[in-house]
CSV table of C-alpha atoms in Angstrom, one decimal:
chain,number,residue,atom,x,y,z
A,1,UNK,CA,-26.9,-14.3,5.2
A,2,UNK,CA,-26.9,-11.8,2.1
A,3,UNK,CA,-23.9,-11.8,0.4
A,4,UNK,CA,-22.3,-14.7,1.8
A,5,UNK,CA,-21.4,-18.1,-0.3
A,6,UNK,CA,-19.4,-20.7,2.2
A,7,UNK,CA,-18.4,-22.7,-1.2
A,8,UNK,CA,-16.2,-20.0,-2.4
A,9,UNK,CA,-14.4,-20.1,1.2
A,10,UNK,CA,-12.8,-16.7,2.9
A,11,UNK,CA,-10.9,-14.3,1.8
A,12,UNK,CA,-10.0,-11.0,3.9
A,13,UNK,CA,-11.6,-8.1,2.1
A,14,UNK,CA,-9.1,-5.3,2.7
A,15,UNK,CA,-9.6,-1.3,2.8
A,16,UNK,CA,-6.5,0.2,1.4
A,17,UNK,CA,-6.0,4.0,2.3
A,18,UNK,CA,-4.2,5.8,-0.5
A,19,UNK,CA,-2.1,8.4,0.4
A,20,UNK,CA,-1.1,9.9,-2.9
A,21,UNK,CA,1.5,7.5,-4.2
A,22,UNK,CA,1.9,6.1,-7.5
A,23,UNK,CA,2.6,2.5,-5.8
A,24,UNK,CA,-0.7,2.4,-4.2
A,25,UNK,CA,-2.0,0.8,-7.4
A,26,UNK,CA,0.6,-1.7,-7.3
A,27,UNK,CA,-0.9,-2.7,-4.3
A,28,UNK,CA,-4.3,-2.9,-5.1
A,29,UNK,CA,-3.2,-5.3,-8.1
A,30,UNK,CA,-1.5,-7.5,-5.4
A,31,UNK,CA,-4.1,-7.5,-3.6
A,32,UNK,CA,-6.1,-8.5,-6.4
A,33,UNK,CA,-4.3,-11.0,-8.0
A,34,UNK,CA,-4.3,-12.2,-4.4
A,35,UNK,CA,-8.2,-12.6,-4.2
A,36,UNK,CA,-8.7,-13.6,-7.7
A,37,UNK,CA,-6.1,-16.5,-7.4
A,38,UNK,CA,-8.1,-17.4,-4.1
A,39,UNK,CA,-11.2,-17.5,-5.6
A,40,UNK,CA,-10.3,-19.3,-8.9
A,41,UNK,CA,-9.5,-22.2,-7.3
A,42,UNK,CA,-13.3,-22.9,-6.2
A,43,UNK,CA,-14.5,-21.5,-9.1
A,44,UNK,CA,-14.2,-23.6,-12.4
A,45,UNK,CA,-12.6,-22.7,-15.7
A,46,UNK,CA,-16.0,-21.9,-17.7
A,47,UNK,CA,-16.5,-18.5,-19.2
A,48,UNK,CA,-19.5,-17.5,-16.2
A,49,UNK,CA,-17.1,-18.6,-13.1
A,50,UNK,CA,-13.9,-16.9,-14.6
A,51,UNK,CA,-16.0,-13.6,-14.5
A,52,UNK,CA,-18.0,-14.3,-11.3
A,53,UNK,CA,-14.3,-14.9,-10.1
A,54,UNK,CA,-13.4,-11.7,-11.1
A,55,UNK,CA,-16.5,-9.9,-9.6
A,56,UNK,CA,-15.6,-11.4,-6.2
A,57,UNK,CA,-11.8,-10.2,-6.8
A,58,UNK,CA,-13.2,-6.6,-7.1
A,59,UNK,CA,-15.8,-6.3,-4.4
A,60,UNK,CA,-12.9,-7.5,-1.9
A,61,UNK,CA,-11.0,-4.2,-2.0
A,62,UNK,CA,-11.8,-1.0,-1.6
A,63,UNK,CA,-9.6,2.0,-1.8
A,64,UNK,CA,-9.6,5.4,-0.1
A,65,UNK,CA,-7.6,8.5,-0.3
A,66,UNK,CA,-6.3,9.2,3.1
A,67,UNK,CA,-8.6,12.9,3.6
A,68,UNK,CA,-11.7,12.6,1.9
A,69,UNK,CA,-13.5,10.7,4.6
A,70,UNK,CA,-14.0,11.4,8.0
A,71,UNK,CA,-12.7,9.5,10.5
A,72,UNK,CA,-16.3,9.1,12.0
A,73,UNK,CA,-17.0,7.8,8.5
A,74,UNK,CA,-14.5,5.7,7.9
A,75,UNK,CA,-15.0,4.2,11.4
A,76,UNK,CA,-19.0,3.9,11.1
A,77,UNK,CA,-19.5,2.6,7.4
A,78,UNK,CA,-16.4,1.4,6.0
A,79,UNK,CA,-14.6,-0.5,8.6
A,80,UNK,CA,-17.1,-2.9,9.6
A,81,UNK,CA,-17.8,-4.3,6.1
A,82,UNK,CA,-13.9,-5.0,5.6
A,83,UNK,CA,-11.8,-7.3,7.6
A,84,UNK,CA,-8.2,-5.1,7.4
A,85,UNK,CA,-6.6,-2.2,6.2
A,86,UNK,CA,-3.4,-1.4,3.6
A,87,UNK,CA,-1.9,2.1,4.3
A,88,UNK,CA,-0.4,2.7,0.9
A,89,UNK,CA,3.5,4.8,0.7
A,90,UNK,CA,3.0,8.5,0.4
A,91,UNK,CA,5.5,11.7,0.3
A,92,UNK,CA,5.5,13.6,3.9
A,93,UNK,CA,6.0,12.4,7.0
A,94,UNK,CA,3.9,10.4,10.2
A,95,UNK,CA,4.1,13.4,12.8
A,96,UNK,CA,2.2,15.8,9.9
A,97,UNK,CA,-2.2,15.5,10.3
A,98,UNK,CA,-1.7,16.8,6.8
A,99,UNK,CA,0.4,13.7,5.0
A,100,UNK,CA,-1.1,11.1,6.7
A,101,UNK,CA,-4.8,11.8,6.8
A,102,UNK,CA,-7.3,9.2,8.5
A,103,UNK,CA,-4.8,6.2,8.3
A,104,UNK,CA,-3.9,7.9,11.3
A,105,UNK,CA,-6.9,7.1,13.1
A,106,UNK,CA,-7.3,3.3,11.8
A,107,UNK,CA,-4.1,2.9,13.7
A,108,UNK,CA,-4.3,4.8,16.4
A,109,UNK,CA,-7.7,2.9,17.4
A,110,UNK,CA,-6.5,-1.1,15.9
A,111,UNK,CA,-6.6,-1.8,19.6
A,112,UNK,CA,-10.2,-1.2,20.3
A,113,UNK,CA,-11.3,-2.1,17.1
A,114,UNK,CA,-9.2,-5.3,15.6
A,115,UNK,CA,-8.8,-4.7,12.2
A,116,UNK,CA,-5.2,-6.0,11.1
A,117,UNK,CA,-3.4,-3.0,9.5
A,118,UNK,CA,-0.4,-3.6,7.5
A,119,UNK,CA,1.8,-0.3,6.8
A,120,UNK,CA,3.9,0.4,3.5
A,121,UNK,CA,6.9,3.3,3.4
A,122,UNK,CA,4.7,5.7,5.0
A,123,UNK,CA,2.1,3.5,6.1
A,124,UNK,CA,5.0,1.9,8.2
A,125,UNK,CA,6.2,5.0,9.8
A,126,UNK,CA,3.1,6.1,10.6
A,127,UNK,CA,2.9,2.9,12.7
A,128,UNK,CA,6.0,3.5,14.7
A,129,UNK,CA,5.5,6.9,15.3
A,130,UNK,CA,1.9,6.3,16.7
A,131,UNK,CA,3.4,3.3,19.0
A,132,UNK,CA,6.5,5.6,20.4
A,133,UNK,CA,9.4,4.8,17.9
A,134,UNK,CA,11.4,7.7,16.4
A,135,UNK,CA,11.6,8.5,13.0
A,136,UNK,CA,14.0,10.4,11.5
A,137,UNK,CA,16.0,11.0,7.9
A,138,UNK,CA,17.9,8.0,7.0
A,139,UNK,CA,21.6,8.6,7.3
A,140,UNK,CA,21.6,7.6,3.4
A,141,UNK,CA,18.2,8.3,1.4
A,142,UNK,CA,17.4,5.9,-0.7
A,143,UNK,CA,15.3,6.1,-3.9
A,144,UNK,CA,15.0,3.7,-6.8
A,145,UNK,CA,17.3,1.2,-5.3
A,146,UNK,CA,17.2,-2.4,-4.1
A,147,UNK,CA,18.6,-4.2,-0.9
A,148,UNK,CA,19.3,-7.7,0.8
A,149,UNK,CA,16.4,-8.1,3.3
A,150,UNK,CA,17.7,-9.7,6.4
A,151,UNK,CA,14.6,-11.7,7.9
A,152,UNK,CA,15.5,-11.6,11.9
A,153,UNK,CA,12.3,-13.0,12.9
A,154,UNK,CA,10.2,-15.6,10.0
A,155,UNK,CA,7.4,-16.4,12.7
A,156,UNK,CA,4.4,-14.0,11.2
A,157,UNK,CA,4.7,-11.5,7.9
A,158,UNK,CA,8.0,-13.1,6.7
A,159,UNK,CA,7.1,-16.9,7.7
A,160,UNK,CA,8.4,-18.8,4.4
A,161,UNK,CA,10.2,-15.8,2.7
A,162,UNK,CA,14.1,-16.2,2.7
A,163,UNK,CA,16.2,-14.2,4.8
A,164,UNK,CA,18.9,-11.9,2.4
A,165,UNK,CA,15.5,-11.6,-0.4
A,166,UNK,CA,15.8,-8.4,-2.7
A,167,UNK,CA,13.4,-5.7,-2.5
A,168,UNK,CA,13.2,-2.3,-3.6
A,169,UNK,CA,13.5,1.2,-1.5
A,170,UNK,CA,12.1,4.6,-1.8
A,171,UNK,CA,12.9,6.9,1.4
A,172,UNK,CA,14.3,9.6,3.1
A,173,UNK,CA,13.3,8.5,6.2
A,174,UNK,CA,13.6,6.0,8.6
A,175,UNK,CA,12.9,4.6,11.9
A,176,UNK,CA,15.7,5.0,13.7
A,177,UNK,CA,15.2,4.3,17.3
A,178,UNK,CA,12.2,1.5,18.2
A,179,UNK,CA,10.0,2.1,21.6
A,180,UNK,CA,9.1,-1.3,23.9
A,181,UNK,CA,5.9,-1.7,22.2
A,182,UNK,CA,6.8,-2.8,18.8
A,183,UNK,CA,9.3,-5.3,17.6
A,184,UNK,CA,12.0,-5.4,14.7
A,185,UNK,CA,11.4,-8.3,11.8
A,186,UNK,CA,13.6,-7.3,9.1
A,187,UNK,CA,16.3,-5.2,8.5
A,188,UNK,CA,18.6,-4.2,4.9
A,189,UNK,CA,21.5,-5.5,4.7
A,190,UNK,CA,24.9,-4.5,2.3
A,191,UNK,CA,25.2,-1.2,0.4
A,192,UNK,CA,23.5,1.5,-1.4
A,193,UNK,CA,25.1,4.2,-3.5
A,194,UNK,CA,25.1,7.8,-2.9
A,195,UNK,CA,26.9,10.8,-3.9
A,196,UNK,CA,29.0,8.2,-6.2
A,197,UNK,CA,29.9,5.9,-3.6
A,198,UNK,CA,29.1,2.9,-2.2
A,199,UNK,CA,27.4,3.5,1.8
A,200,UNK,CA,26.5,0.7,4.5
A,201,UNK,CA,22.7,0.7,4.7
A,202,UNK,CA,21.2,-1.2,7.9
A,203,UNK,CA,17.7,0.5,8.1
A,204,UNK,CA,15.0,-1.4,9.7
A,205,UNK,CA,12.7,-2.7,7.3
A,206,UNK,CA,9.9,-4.4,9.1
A,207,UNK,CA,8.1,-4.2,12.6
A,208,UNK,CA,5.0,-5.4,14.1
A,209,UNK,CA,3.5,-4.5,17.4
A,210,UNK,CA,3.7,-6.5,20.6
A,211,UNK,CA,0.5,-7.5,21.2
A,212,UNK,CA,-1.7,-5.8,18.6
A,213,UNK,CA,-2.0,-6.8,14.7
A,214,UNK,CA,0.1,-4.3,13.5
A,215,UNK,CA,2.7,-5.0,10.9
A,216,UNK,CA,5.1,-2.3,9.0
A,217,UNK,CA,7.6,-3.1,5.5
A,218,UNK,CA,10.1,0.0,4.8
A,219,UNK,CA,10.9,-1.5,1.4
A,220,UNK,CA,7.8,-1.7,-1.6
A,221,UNK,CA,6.8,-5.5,-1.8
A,222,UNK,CA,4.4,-4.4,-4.7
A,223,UNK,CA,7.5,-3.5,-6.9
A,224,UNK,CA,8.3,-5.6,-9.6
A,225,UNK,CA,11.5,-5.7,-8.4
A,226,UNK,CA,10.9,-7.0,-5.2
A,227,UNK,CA,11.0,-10.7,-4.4
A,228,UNK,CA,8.2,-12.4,-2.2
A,229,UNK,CA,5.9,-9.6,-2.7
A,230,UNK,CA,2.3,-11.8,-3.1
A,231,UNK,CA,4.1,-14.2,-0.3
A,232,UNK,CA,4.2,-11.2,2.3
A,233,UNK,CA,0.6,-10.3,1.4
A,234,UNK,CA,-0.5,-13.8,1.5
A,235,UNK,CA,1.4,-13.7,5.1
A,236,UNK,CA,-0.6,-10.8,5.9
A,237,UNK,CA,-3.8,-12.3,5.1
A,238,UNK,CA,-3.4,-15.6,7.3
A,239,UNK,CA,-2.6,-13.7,10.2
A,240,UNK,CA,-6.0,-11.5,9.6
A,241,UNK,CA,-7.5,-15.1,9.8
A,242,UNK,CA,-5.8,-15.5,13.2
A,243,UNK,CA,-7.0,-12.3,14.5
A,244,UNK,CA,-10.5,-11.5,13.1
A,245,UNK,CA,-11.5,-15.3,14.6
A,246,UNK,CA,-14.6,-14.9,12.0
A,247,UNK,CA,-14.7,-16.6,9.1
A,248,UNK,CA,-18.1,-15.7,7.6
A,249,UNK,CA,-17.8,-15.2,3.7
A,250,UNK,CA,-18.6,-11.7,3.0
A,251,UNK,CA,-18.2,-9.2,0.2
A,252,UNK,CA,-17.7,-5.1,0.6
A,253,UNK,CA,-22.1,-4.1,0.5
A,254,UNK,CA,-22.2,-2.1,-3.4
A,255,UNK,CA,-23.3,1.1,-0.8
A,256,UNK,CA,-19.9,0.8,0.5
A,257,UNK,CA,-17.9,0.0,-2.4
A,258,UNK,CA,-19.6,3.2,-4.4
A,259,UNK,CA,-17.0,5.1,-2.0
A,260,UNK,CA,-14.4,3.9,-3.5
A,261,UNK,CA,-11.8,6.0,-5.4
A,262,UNK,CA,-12.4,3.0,-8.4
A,263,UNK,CA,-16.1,3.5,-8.4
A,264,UNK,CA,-15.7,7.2,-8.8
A,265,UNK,CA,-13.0,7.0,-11.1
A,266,UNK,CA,-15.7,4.5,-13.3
A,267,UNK,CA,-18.9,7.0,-12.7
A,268,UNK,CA,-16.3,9.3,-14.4
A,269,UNK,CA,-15.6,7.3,-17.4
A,270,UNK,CA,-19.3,6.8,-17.9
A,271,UNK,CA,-20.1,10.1,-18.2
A,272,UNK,CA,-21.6,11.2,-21.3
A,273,UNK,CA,-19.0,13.5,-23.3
A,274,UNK,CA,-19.7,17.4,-23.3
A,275,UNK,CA,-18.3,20.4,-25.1
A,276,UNK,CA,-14.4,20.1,-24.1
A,277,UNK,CA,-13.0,23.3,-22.3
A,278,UNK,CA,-9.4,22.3,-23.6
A,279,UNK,CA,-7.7,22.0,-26.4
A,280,UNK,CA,-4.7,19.3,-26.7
A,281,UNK,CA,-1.3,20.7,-28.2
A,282,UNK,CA,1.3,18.7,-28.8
A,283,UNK,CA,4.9,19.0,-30.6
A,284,UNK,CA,6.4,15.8,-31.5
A,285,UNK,CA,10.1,15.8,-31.4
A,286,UNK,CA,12.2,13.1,-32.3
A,287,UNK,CA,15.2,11.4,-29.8
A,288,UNK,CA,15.8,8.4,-32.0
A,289,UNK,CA,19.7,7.6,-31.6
A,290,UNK,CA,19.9,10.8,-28.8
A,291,UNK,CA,22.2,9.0,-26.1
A,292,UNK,CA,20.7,9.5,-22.6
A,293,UNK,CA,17.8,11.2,-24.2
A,294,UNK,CA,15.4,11.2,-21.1
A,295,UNK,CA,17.7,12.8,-18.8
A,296,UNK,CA,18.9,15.5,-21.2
A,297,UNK,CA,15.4,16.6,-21.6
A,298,UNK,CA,15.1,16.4,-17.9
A,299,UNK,CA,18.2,18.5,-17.7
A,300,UNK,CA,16.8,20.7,-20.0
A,301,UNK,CA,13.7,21.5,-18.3
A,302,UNK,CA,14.9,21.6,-15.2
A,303,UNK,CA,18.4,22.6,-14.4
A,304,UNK,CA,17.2,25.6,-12.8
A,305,UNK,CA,15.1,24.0,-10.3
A,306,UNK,CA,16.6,24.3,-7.0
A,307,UNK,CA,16.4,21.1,-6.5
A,308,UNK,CA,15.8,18.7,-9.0
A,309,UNK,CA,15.2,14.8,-8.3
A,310,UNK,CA,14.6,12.0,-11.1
A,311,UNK,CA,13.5,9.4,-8.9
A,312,UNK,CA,12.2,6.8,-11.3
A,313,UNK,CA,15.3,7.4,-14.2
């Protein structure tokens, strides 16, 4: 069968649908780091196995943006080469066509088609809101802050990972009331501040689905300040070895993996340079020994926002 080497033994390859975050890279390096771990161990330590290792690392992922495909697309020439689906964090919310895209689809049809989806942030609301859950703004919105996972059920995604692990949060919103089709796995546990003081914070923080392979985290595993994160995924990728029941070794065809926002982004690369139609400037200004200097500039810029938010400061 082309493509296929039984000595290298199986690994999922994984479509993960982008919907305009800056953690959905973090992801994709999990991921990676995931597959190339996997397929070091069969392949040697000589120069031509390390990069062969590393070819089969990339051609195992492929990553999407959540509205440049059709769903007949998505469903006709991408989803039968891979054997599940990331849906990456994203700003919006799950009952907006606009913020959510064709992740949308892939879950709404998982139980005709099979394909293991696991949600992130948004990825996870979208998965309750498809299966009847509500979600709502959290009571306390949390950004840039880490929590106590409480594991309430260790049987599928959180088998081995300790209950009361740290992970880090990024939301305004929330599930807040489940439906009968979906079941809760985690929830945080302890305190988070706002408004200067310290607020109870009991959000839920993982689901899966009854009886289809759906699973949802609330919390980023991909952050570097969240514990277990490559254990959750690893998780995730055993019980897409339970459910797909096929354990042929296959790669992502190259027709399919030119689709990819990473091939596009290297076709771009590759271009041959032309005349520039902009000119850089840059001013240079120098905060050595300025206390607090990136939020004074922030201040500075934007203290007449209506709003302003510094997430990542």
């Amino acid at each position: 069968m082309p493509g296929t080497n039984e000595a290298w033994g199986w690994h999922p390859r994984t479509l993960v649908v982008d919907n305009y975050d800056s953690y959905t890279y973090n992801l994709v390096a999990l991921l990676t780091d995931a597959a190339r771990a996997h397929y070091s161990s069969f392949g040697g330590s000589g120069e031509a196995s390390i990069e062969e290792t590393e070819r089969r690392a990339q051609e195992h992922i492929i990553v999407i943006r959540n509205d440049e495909y059709s769903w007949e697309t998505v469903r006709d020439s991408i989803l039968p080469h891979v054997d599940n689906v990331v849906i990456s964090p994203g700003p919006g919310t799950p009952a907006r066509r606009e913020d959510v895209g064709v992740g949308r689809d892939i879950i709404a049809h998982t139980q005709r088609d099979g394909h293991p989806v696991l949600g992130v942030c948004l990825g996870h609301q979208m998965i309750a809101h498809e299966y009847g859950a509500k979600v709502d703004q959290s009571v306390v919105p949390v950004h840039g802050q880490t929590s106590s996972i409480d594991v309430l059920d260790d049987s599928c995604l959180f088998h081995g990972i300790p209950s009361g692990f740290c992970a880090v949060r990024y939301h305004s919103l929330t599930v807040t009331r489940m439906s009968s089709s979906l079941r809760v796995l985690a929830r945080a546990a302890g305190t988070v501040e706002h408004a200067g003081r310290m607020v109870a914070s009991t959000d839920i923080m993982g689901i899966r689905h009854n009886t289809l392979p759906l699973w949802g985290v609330q919390f980023h595993p991909e952050s570097v300040c969240s514990e277990h994160g490559a254990r959750l995924l690893a998780n995730f990728a055993q019980l897409t070895r339970m459910a797909v029941g096929r354990l042929h070794v296959l790669r992502i065809p190259p027709h399919v993996q030119s689709m990819s926002v990473q091939a596009r982004d290297q076709r771009v690369w590759e271009r041959t340079p032309t005349e520039p139609r902009f000119s850089l400037v840059a001013r240079r200004v120098e905060l050595h020994g300025v206390v607090d200097a990136g939020a004074r500039v922030f201040a500075h810029v934007h203290s007449s926002d209506w709003a302003p938010v510094w997430l990542d400061g």
